[in-house]
PDB file of C-alpha atoms in Angstrom:
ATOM      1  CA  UNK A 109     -46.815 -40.153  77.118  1.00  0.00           C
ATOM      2  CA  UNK A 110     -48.510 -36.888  78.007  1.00  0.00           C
ATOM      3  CA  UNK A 111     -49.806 -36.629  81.861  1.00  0.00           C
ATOM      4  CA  UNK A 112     -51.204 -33.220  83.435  1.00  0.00           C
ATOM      5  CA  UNK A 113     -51.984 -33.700  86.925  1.00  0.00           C
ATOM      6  CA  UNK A 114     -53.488 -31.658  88.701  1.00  0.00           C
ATOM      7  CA  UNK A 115     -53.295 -30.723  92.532  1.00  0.00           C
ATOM      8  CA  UNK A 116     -54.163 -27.780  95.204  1.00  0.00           C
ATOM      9  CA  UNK A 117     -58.496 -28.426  95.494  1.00  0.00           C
ATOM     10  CA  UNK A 118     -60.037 -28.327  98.547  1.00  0.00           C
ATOM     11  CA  UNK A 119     -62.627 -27.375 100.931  1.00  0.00           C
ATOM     12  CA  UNK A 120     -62.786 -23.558 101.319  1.00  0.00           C
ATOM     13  CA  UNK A 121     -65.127 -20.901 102.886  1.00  0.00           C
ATOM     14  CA  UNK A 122     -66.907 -18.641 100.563  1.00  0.00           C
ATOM     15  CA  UNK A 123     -64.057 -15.539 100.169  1.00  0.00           C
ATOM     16  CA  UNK A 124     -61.183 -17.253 100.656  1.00  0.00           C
ATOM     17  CA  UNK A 125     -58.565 -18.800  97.616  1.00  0.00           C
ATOM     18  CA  UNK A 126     -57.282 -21.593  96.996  1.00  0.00           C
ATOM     19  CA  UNK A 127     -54.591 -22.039  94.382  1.00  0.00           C
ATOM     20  CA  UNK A 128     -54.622 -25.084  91.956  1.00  0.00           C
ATOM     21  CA  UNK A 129     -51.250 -26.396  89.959  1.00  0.00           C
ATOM     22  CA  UNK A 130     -51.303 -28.370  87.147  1.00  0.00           C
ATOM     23  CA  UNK A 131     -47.807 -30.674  86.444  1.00  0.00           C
ATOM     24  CA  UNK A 132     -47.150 -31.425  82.742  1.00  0.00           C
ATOM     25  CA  UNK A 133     -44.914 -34.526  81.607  1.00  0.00           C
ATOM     26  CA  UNK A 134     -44.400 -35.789  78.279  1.00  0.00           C
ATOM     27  CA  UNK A 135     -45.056 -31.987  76.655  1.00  0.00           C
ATOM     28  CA  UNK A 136     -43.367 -27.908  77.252  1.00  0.00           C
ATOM     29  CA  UNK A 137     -46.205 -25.704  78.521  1.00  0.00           C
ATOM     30  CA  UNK A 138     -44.123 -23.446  76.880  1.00  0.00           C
ATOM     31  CA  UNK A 139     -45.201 -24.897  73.945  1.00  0.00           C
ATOM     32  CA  UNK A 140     -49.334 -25.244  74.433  1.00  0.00           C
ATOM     33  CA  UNK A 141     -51.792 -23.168  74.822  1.00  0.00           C
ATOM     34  CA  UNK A 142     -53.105 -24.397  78.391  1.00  0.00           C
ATOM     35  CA  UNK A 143     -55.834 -23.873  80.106  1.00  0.00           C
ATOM     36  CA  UNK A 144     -57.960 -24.428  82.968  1.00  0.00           C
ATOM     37  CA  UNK A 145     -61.823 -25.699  83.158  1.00  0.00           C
ATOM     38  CA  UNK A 146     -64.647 -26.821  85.143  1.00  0.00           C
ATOM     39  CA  UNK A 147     -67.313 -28.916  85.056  1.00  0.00           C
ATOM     40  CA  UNK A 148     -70.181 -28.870  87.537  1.00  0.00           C
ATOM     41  CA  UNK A 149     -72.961 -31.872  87.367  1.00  0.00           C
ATOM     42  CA  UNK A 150     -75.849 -31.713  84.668  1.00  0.00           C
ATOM     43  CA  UNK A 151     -73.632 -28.604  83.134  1.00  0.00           C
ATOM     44  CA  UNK A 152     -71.001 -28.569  80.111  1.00  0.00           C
ATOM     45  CA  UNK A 153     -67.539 -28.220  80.909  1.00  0.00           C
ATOM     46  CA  UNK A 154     -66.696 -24.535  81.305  1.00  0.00           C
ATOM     47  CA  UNK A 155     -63.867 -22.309  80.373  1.00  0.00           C
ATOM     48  CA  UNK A 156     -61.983 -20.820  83.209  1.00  0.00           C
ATOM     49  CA  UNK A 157     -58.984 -19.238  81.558  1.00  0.00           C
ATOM     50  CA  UNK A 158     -56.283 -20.150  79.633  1.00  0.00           C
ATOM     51  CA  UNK A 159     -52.116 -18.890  78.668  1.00  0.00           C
ATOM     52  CA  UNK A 160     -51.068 -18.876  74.883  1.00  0.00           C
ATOM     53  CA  UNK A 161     -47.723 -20.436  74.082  1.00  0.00           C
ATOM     54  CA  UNK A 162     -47.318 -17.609  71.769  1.00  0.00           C
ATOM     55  CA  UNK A 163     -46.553 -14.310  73.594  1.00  0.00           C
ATOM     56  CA  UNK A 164     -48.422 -15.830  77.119  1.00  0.00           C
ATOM     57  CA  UNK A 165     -51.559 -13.977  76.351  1.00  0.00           C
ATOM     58  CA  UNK A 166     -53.882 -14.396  79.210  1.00  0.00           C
ATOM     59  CA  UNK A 167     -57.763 -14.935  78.979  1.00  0.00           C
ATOM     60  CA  UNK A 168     -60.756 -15.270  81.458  1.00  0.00           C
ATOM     61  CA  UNK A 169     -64.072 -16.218  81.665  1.00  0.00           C
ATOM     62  CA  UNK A 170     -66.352 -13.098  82.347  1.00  0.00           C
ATOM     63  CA  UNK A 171     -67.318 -14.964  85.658  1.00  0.00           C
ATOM     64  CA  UNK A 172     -63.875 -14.867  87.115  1.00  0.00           C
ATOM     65  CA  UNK A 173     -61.994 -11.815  85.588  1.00  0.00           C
ATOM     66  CA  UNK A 174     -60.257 -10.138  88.142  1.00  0.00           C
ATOM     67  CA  UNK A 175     -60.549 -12.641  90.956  1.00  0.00           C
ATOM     68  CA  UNK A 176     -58.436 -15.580  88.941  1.00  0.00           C
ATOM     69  CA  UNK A 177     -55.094 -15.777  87.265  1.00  0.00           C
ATOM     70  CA  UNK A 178     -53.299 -18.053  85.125  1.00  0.00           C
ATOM     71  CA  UNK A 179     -49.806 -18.353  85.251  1.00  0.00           C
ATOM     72  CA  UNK A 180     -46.418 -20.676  84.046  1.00  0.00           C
ATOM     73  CA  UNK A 181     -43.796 -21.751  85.879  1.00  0.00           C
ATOM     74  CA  UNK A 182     -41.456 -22.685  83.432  1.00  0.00           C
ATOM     75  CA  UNK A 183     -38.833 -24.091  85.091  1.00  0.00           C
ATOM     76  CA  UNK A 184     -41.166 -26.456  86.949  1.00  0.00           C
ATOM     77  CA  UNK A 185     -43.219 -27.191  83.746  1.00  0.00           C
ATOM     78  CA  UNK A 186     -46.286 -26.257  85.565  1.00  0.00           C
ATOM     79  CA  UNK A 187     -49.186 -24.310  85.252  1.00  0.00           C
ATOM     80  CA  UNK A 188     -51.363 -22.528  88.265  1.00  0.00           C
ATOM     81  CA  UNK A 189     -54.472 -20.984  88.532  1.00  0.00           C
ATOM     82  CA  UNK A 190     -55.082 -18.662  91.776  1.00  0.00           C
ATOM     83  CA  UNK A 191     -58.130 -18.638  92.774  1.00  0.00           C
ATOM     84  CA  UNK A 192     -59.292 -15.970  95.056  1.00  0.00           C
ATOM     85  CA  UNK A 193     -62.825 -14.093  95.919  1.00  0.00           C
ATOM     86  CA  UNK A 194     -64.286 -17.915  95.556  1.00  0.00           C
ATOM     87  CA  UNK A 195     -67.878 -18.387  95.492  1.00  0.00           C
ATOM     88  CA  UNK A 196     -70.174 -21.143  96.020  1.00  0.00           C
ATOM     89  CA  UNK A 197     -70.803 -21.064  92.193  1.00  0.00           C
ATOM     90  CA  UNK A 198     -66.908 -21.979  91.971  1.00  0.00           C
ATOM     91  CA  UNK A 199     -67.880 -25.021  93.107  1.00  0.00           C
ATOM     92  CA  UNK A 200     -66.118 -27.597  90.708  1.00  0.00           C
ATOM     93  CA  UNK A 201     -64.174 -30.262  89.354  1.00  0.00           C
ATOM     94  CA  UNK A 202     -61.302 -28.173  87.673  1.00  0.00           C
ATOM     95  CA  UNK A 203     -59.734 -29.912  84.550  1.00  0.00           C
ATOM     96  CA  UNK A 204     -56.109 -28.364  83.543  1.00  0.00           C
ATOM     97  CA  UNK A 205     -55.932 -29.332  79.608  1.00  0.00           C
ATOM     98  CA  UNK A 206     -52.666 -28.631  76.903  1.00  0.00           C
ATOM     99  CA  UNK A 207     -53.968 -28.036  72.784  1.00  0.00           C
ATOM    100  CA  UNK A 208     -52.336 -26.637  69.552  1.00  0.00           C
ATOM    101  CA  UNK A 209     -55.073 -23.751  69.937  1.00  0.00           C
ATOM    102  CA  UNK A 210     -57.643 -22.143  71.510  1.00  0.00           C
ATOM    103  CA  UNK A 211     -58.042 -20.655  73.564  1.00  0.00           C
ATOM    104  CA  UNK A 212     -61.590 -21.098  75.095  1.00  0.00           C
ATOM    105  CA  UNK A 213     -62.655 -23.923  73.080  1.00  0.00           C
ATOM    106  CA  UNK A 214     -62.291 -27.161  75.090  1.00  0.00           C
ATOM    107  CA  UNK A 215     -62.521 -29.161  71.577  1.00  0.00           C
ATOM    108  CA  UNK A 216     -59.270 -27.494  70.615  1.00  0.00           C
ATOM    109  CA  UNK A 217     -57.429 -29.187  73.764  1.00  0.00           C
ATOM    110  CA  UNK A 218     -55.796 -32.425  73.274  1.00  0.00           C
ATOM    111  CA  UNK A 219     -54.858 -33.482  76.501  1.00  0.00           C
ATOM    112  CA  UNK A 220     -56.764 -33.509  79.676  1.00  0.00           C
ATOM    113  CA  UNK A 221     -56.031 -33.927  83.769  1.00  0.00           C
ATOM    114  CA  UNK A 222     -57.798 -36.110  85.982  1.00  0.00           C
ATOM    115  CA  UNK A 223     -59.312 -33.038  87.500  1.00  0.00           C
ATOM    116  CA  UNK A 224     -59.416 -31.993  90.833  1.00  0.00           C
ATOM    117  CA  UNK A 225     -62.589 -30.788  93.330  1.00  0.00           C
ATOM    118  CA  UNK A 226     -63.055 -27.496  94.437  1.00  0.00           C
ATOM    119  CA  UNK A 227     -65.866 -26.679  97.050  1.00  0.00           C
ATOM    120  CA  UNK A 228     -66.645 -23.346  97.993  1.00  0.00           C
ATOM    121  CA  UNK A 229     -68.980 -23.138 101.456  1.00  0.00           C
ATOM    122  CA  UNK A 230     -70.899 -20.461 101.883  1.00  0.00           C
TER     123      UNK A 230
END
């Protein structure tokens, strides 16, 4: 049985970081593509970023380049997502999710995380 769970939200002022893990059982993250979204009320879910399985390409959402990064801790079977810069448009409930492919597509992601809330104050 596949579980992600996710941990590391929070309350946090408006520049600060935060830095979200995401704990796989029941699949490699070595062997997904995983990646990290976000869903706000009224709104879609939204890409954040994701890692390939294949070569560990990285990719971002144009709204977070450069202040976010994905990474794998393979050992721990885990994958994080620093957070830093944050805004009050952050503001979230981020979902860490496993597929065969993507990587920005949330339809391509098999399984999901409970998610976990992220407020940005400002």
């Amino acid at each position: 049985q596949v579980q992600l769970v996710e941990s590391g939200g929070g309350l946090v002022q408006a520049g600060g970081s935060l830095r979200l893990s995401c704990a796989a059982s029941g699949l490699t993250v070595t062997q997904y593509n995983m990646g990290w979204f976000r869903r706000t009320p009224g709104r879609e879910r939204e890409f954040v970023a994701s890692i390939t399985w294949r070569l560990s390409m990285t990719y971002y959402a144009e709204s977070v380049k450069g202040r976010f990064t994905i990474s794998r801790d393979n050992a721990k079977n885990t994958v994080h997502l620093q957070m830093s810069g944050l805004k009050p448009e952050d503001t979230a409930v981020y979902y860490c999710a496993a597929g065969s492919s993507g990587p920005a597509n949330p339809s391509l992601y098999q399984s999901w995380g409970q998610g976990t809330q992220v407020t940005v104050s400002s």
